[in-house]
Tab-separated table of C-alpha atoms and ligand atoms in Angstrom:
chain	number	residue	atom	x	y	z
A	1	UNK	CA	147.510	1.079	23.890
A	2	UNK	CA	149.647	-1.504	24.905
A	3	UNK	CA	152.865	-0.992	26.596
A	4	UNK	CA	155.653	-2.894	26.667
A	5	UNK	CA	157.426	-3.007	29.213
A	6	UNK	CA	155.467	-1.630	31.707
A	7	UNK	CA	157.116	-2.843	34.645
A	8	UNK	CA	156.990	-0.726	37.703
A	9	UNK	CA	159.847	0.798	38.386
A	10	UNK	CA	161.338	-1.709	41.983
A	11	UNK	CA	159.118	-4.827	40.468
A	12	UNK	CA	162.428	-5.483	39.290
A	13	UNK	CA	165.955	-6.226	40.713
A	14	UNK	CA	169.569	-6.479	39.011
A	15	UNK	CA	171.077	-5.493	35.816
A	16	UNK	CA	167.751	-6.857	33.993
A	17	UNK	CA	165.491	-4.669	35.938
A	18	UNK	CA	167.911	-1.470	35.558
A	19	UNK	CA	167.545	-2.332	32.157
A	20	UNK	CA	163.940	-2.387	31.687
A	21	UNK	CA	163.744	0.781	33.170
A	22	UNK	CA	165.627	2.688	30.710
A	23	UNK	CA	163.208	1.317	27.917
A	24	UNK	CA	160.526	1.729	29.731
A	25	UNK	CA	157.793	4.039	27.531
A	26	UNK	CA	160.219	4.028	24.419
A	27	UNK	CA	158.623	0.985	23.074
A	28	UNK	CA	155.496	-0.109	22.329
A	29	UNK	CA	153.667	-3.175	21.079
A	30	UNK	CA	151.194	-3.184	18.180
A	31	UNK	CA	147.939	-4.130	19.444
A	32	UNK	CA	146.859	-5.759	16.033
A	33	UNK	CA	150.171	-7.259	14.863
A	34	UNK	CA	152.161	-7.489	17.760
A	35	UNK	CA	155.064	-5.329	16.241
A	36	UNK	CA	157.568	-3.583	18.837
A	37	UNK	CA	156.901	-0.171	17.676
A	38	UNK	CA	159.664	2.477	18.414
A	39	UNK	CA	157.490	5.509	20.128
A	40	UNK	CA	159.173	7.925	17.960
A	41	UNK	CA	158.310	6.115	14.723
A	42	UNK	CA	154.786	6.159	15.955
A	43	UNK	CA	154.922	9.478	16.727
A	44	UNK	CA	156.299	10.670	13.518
A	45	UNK	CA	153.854	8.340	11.547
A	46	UNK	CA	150.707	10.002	13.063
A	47	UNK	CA	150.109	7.227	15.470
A	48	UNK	CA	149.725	4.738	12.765
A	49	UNK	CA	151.452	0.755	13.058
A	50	UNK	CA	154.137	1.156	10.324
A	51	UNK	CA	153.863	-2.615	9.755
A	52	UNK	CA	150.502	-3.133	9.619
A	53	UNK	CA	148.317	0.095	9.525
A	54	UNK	CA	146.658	-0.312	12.760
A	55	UNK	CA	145.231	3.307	13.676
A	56	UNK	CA	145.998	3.668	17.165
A	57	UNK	CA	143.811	6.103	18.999
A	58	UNK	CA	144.712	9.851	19.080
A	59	UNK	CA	143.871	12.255	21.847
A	60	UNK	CA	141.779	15.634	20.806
A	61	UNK	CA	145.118	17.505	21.014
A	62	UNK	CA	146.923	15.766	18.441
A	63	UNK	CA	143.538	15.460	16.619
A	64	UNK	CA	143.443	19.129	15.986
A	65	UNK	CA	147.158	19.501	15.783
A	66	UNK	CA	147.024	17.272	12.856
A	67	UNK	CA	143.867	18.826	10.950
A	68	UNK	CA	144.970	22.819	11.743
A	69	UNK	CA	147.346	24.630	9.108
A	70	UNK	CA	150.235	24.795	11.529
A	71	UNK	CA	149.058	22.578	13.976
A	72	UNK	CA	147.242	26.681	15.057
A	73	UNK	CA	144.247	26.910	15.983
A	74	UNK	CA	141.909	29.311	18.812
A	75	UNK	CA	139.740	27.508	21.408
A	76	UNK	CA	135.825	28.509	22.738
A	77	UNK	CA	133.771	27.923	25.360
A	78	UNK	CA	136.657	26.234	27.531
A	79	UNK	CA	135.027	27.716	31.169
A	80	UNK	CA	131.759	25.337	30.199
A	81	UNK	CA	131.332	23.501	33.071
A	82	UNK	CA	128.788	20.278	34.063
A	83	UNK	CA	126.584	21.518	36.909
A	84	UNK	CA	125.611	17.811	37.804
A	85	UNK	CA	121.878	18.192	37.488
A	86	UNK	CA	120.605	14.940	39.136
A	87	UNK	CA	123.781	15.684	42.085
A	88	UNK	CA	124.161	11.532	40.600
A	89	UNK	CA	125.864	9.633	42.220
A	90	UNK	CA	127.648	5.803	40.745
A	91	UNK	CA	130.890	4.533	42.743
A	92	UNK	CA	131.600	7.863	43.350
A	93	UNK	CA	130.114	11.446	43.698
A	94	UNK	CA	129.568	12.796	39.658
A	95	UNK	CA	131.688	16.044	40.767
A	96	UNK	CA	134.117	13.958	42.144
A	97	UNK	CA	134.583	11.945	38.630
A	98	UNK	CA	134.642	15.005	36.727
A	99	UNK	CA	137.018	17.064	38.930
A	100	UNK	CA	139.448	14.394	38.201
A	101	UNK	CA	139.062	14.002	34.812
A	102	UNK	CA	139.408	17.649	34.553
A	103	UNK	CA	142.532	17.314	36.190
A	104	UNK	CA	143.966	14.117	34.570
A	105	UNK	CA	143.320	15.570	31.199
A	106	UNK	CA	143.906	19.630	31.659
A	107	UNK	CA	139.953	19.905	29.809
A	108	UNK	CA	137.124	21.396	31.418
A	109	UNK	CA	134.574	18.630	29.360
A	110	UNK	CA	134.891	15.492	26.908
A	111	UNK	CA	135.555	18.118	23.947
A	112	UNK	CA	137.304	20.541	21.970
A	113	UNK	CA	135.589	23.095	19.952
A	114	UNK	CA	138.491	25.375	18.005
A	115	UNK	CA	138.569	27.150	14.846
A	116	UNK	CA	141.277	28.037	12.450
A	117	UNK	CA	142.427	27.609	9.048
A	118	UNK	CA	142.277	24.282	7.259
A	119	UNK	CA	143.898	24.073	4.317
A	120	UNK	CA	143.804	27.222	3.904
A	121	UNK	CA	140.185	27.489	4.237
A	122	UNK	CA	138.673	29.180	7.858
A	123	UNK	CA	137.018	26.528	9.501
A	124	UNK	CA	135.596	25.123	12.881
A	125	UNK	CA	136.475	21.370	14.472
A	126	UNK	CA	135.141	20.046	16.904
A	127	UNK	CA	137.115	16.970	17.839
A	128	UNK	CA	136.455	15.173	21.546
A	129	UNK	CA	138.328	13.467	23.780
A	130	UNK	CA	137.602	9.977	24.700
A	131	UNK	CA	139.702	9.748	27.729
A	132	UNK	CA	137.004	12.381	29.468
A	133	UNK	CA	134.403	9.905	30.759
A	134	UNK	CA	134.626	7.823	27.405
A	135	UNK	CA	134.149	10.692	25.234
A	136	UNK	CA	130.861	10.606	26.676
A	137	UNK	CA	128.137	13.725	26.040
A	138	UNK	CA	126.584	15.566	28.652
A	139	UNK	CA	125.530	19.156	28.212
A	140	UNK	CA	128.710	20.950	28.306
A	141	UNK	CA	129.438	18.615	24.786
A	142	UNK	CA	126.189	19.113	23.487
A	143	UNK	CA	126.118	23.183	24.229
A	144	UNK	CA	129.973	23.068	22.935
A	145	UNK	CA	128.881	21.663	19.642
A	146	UNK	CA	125.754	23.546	19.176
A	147	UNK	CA	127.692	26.628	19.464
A	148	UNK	CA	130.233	25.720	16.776
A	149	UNK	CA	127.445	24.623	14.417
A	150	UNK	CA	125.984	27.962	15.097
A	151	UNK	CA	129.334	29.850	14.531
A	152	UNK	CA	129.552	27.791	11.022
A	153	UNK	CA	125.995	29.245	10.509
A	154	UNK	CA	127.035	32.618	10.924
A	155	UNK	CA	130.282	33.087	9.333
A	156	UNK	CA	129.836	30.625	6.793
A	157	UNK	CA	132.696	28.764	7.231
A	158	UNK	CA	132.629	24.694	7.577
A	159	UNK	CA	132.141	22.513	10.326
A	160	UNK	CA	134.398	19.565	10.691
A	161	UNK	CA	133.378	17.257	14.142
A	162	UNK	CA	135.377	14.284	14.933
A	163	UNK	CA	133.849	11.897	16.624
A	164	UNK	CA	135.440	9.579	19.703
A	165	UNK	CA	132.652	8.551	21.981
A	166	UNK	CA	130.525	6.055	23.950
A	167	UNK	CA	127.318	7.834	23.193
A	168	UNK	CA	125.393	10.065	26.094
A	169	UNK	CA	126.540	10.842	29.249
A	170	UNK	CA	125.203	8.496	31.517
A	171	UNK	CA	125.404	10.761	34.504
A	172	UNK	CA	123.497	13.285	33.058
A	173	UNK	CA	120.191	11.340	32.286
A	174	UNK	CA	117.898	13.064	30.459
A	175	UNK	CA	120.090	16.077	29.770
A	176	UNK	CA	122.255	14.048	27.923
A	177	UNK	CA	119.642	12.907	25.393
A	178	UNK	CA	118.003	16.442	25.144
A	179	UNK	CA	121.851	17.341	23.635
A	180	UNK	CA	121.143	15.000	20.923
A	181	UNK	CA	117.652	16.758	19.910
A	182	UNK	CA	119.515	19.935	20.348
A	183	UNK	CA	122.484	19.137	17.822
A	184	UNK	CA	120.289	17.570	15.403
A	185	UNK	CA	117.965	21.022	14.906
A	186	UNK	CA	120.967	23.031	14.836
A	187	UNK	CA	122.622	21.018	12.136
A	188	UNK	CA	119.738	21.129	10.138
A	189	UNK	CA	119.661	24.868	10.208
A	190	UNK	CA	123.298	24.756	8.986
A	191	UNK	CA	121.706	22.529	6.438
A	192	UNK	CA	119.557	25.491	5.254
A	193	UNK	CA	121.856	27.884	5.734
A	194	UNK	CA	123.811	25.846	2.688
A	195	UNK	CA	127.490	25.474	4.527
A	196	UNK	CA	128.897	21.724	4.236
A	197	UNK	CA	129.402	19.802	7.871
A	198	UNK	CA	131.869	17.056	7.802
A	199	UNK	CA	131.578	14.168	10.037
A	200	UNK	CA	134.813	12.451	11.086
A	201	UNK	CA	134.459	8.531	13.220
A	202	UNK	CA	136.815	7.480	15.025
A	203	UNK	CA	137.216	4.727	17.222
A	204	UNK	CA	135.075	4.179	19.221
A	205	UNK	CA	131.825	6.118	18.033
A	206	UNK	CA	128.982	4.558	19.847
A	207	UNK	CA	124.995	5.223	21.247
A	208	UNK	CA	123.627	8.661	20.893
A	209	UNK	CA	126.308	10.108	19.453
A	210	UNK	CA	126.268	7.871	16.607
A	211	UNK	CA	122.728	8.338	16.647
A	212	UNK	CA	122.748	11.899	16.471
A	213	UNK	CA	125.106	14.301	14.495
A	214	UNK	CA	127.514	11.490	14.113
A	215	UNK	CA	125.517	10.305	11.512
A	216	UNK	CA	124.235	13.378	9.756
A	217	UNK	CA	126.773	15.101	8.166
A	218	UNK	CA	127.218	16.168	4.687
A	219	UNK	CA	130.065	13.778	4.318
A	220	UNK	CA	130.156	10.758	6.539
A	221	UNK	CA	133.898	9.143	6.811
A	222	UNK	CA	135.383	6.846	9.132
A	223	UNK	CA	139.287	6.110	10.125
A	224	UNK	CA	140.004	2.029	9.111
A	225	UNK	CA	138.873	-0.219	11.387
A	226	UNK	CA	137.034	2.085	14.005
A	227	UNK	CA	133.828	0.579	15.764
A	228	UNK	CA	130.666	2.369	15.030
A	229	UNK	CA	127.188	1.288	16.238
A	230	UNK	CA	125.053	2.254	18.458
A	231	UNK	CA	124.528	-0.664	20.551
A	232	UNK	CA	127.321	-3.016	21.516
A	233	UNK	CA	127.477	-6.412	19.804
A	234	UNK	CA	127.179	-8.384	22.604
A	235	UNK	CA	123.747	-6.843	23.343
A	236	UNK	CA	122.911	-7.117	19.966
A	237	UNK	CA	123.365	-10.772	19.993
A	238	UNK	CA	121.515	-11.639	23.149
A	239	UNK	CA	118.861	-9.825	21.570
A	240	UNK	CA	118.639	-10.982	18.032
A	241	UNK	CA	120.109	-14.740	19.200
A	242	UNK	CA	121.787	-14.698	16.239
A	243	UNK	CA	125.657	-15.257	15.539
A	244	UNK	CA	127.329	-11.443	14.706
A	245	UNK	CA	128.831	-11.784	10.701
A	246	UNK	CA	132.631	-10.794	10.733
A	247	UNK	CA	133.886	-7.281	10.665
A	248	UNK	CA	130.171	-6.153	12.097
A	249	UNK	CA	129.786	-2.238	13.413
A	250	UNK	CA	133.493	-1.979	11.766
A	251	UNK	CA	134.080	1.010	9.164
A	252	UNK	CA	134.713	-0.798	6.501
A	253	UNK	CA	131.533	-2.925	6.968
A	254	UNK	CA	129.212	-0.214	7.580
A	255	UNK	CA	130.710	1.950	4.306
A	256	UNK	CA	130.062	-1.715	2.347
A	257	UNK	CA	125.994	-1.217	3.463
A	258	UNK	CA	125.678	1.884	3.477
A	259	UNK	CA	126.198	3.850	6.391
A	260	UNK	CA	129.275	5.696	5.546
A	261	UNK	CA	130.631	7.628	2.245
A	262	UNK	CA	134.766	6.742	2.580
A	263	UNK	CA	137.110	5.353	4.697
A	264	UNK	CA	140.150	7.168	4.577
A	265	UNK	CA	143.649	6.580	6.293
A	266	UNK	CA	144.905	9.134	9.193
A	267	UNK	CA	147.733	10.163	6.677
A	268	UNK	CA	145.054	10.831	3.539
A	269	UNK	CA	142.636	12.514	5.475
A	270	UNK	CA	143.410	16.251	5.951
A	271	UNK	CA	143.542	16.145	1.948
A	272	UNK	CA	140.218	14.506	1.371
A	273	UNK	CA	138.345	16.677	3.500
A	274	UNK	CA	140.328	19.778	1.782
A	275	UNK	CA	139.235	18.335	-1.522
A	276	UNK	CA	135.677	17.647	-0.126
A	277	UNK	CA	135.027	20.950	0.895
A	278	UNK	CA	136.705	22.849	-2.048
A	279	UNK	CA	133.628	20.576	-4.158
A	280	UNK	CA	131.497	21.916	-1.214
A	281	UNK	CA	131.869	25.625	-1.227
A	282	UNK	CA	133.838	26.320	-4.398
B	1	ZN	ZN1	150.730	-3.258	13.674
């Protein structure tokens, strides 16, 4: 998100500086038209550009707040915890990363798993947070989301996950792939067990996620212009050696061929998954 604005506060001197100050966080420019954006408006328009639709990214917070019946919902599994298997170690110590993303965003892991009603309808979303590590999955996401699959299984009721990720957990190795494996089996038991799963992408859903239960739900949508793929483009490219067509790994290029079932607009979207599961379980 781009500020404007977002002088330090002492960068600058005079009336102009004292100025600046005051506005400081109250305005914000569009990143795809360029539009000075009120906050407030933004706010109150679900964190959509009012000139230009551009879906701005929304936190796992406001995620669920928008998708619960009175923004109400109850939370599980929030005293999951990463162990740090491989004690890995980048730029800094693993725990060290994570103890500070725990403390920068108030979450114990890169998701949310809540339950509530939806429309009227008792339901469980799963919606993660892409400021935790890049939204990335370890196994505190992968155990998270297994569980609420499982609770879906059990008391019938659907499973909505909202994607926001940059695929597996780096950090985590191994473990982080096993959670994709994991997910997978337990979705297909919901499968059995005949109660509907709707995937929501955001941007960005990338790697394993995408290649896991990203991908595999009864309902595949995507939010307008969110990038989806597994592997960057730029990989892609030096790979294939091959120019990348316009729009590629966007939603509305991957619903053209195939890979998704709807885009839908932040403001729609509470109301076509309330219509899609009412044709689900009705
Ligand atoms: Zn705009």
């Amino acid at each position: 998100m781009a500020w404007f604005n977002r002088q330090k506060p002492g960068v600058e001197s005079g009336a102009e500086g004292e100025k600046r100050m005051r506005t400081e966080g109250l305005w914000l420019k569009c990143e795809k038209c360029g539009q000075i954006i009120w906050k407030k408006a933004l706010d109150d328009n679900l964190q959509v550009c009012p000139r230009c639709e551009h879906h701005f990214r929304l936190d796992a917070r406001a995620r669920l707040a928008m998708l619960f019946d009175d923004s109400a919902y109850a939370e599980y599994d929030t005293d999951l915890v990463s162990t740090d298997p491989l004690r890995f170690e980048d730029s800094k110590p693993y725990t060290q990363r994570l103890a500070a993303m725990q403390e920068s965003t108030s979450l114990a892991d890169a998701v949310i798993s809540a339950s509530g009603k939806f429309a009227g309808r008792e339901v469980n979303i799963c919606a993660m947070e892409l400021k935790f590590i890049g939204g990335s999955m370890g196994s505190v996401v992968g155990e998270k989301i297994t569980r609420a699959v499982e609770r879906s299984r059990d008391d019938r009721s659907p499973l909505i996950i909202v994607s926001a990720s940059g695929g597996a957990r780096m950090q985590e190795g191994a473990v982080s792939l096993m959670q994709l494996a994991k997910i997978s089996a337990a979705l297909m038991r919901l499968d059995e067990a005949g109660v509907p799963y709707v995937s929501v992408l955001t941007d960005p859903t990338t790697g394993g996620v995408t290649a896991s239960f990203a991908m595999l739900g009864d309902l595949n949508i995507a939010e307008p212009n969110a990038l989806i793929g597994f592997a960057g483009p730029r990989v892609i490219e030096q790979t294939i050696r091959q120019k990348l067509p316009e729009g590629f790994q966007r939603s509305e290029f991957l619903l053209e061929h195939g890979f998704l079932d709807a885009v839908v607009k932040r403001s729609e979207m509470k109301t076509y998954i309330a219509d899609a599961l009412k044709f689900f379980c009705d």
